[in-house]
């Protein structure tokens, strides 16, 4: 049997289709990521300066090696933006593994108090009424592409202080 042009075209279409299906399957597994709060460490705290290290667990479910290019964080207290932070350190996450991402959050508590001054009494007396939301955007380099992965962590101040760091977000209901 002689190989004709139509056989070559069919073979190329088959290879491209199988490759595209495999890549799509890995993409779906990649997007089945899991980010959870590992711990929060208070390094320094005064009226003019606060320094906090935030550690997040990132689980890569795909068979693809990831390079985390940057991380952006925005913290809201009762839907008021209070702190923005970022980390542009390159981090490599191996396939089918978990890594701890760290970010340093530095801010001025006096400026924070001005922003959320009306909530000061509730922060001290009713921490269960203080909702804390952390909006996260992680930029991941995948071969020649950079993909932004959003995540939202919601909890109350009371739960955070009691180290009950369960995510109450309606956007990310998956348990890690």
mmCIF file of C-alpha atoms in Angstrom, residues 73-84 112 115-116 119 130-136 151-157 160 171:
data_model
loop_
_atom_site.group_PDB
_atom_site.id
_atom_site.type_symbol
_atom_site.label_atom_id
_atom_site.label_comp_id
_atom_site.label_asym_id
_atom_site.label_seq_id
_atom_site.Cartn_x
_atom_site.Cartn_y
_atom_site.Cartn_z
ATOM 1 C CA UNK A 73 -2.727 39.805 47.551
ATOM 2 C CA UNK A 74 -5.473 42.222 48.525
ATOM 3 C CA UNK A 75 -6.912 42.053 52.038
ATOM 4 C CA UNK A 76 -10.423 43.296 52.789
ATOM 5 C CA UNK A 77 -11.979 43.738 56.207
ATOM 6 C CA UNK A 78 -15.773 43.905 56.018
ATOM 7 C CA UNK A 79 -15.427 44.605 52.280
ATOM 8 C CA UNK A 80 -13.060 47.577 52.803
ATOM 9 C CA UNK A 81 -9.663 47.254 51.148
ATOM 10 C CA UNK A 82 -7.019 47.568 53.830
ATOM 11 C CA UNK A 83 -3.766 46.025 52.602
ATOM 12 C CA UNK A 84 -2.166 45.125 49.277
ATOM 13 C CA UNK A 112 -5.239 50.765 58.695
ATOM 14 C CA UNK A 115 -9.405 53.052 57.029
ATOM 15 C CA UNK A 116 -11.425 50.791 59.321
ATOM 16 C CA UNK A 119 -14.899 48.824 63.145
ATOM 17 C CA UNK A 130 -15.313 41.090 61.375
ATOM 18 C CA UNK A 131 -15.098 39.376 57.982
ATOM 19 C CA UNK A 132 -11.629 38.989 56.518
ATOM 20 C CA UNK A 133 -11.236 38.338 52.784
ATOM 21 C CA UNK A 134 -7.941 37.747 51.028
ATOM 22 C CA UNK A 135 -8.079 37.968 47.237
ATOM 23 C CA UNK A 136 -5.101 36.217 45.670
ATOM 24 C CA UNK A 151 -8.280 32.550 44.637
ATOM 25 C CA UNK A 152 -10.367 33.981 47.459
ATOM 26 C CA UNK A 153 -10.025 33.182 51.166
ATOM 27 C CA UNK A 154 -12.840 34.261 53.494
ATOM 28 C CA UNK A 155 -13.000 33.889 57.246
ATOM 29 C CA UNK A 156 -13.776 35.881 60.370
ATOM 30 C CA UNK A 157 -11.262 37.566 62.639
ATOM 31 C CA UNK A 160 -8.273 33.482 62.374
ATOM 32 C CA UNK A 171 -16.257 31.164 45.118
#
